[in-house]
Amino acid sequence: TVWVKSVISPELEVVKNTSQYEWKTGDTVDYEVSVSQTKPDVRAVNVVITDEIPACLQLLGRTVYSADK
């Protein structure tokens, strides 16, 4: 057992993907933002990710997945 005397900063990696990079009016496009902790043995807490979509797009819904254990 050890006592941690200071905060160990996490290292997060953010990756954005889309189902298509070109679209036209009426198309539905899936968009994904994935966040991963890359530093071993460190846990990021109270993380808030925001990403603005262009004004020409409309958000139809969202699903949030967490691998938090």
XYZ file of C-alpha atoms in Angstrom:
69
model
C 0.000 0.000 0.000
C 1.263 3.482 -0.852
C 0.146 7.000 -0.070
C -0.021 9.315 -3.092
C 1.130 12.775 -1.985
C 0.245 14.713 -5.124
C -2.132 14.660 -8.044
C -0.939 12.688 -11.052
C -2.250 14.386 -14.171
C -4.040 12.135 -16.665
C -3.219 12.154 -20.359
C -6.306 12.036 -22.545
C -6.515 11.260 -26.242
C -9.519 12.554 -28.188
C -10.392 11.023 -31.572
C -13.294 12.147 -33.773
C -14.735 10.003 -36.577
C -17.660 10.304 -38.943
C -19.412 7.801 -41.182
C -18.831 10.066 -44.191
C -16.823 13.203 -44.852
C -19.090 14.648 -47.532
C -22.850 15.010 -47.254
C -25.792 16.748 -48.853
C -29.071 18.115 -47.503
C -31.174 15.284 -46.044
C -28.288 12.876 -45.357
C -27.887 11.308 -41.931
C -24.270 11.167 -40.744
C -22.984 9.245 -37.723
C -20.402 11.168 -35.715
C -18.288 9.768 -32.879
C -15.999 11.349 -30.311
C -13.844 8.866 -28.361
C -11.803 9.814 -25.315
C -9.135 7.490 -23.932
C -6.838 7.718 -20.947
C -3.321 6.968 -22.216
C -1.268 7.166 -19.014
C -1.138 3.823 -17.175
C -2.439 3.554 -13.620
C -4.094 6.991 -13.694
C -7.807 7.694 -13.735
C -9.344 10.875 -15.095
C -12.422 11.979 -13.142
C -15.141 14.546 -13.802
C -14.157 14.854 -17.451
C -16.441 16.975 -19.624
C -16.034 16.862 -23.401
C -17.736 19.434 -25.617
C -17.696 19.598 -29.385
C -19.687 22.107 -31.406
C -21.281 20.913 -34.612
C -21.536 23.274 -37.587
C -24.691 25.396 -37.746
C -25.684 23.686 -41.007
C -26.139 20.358 -39.151
C -28.880 19.251 -36.747
C -28.217 16.876 -33.841
C -30.826 14.089 -34.014
C -29.824 12.252 -30.863
C -26.893 11.090 -28.840
C -25.655 8.017 -27.055
C -23.005 8.079 -24.349
C -20.933 4.984 -23.645
C -18.534 4.600 -20.743
C -15.955 1.950 -20.067
C -15.696 3.204 -16.488
C -15.542 0.347 -14.061
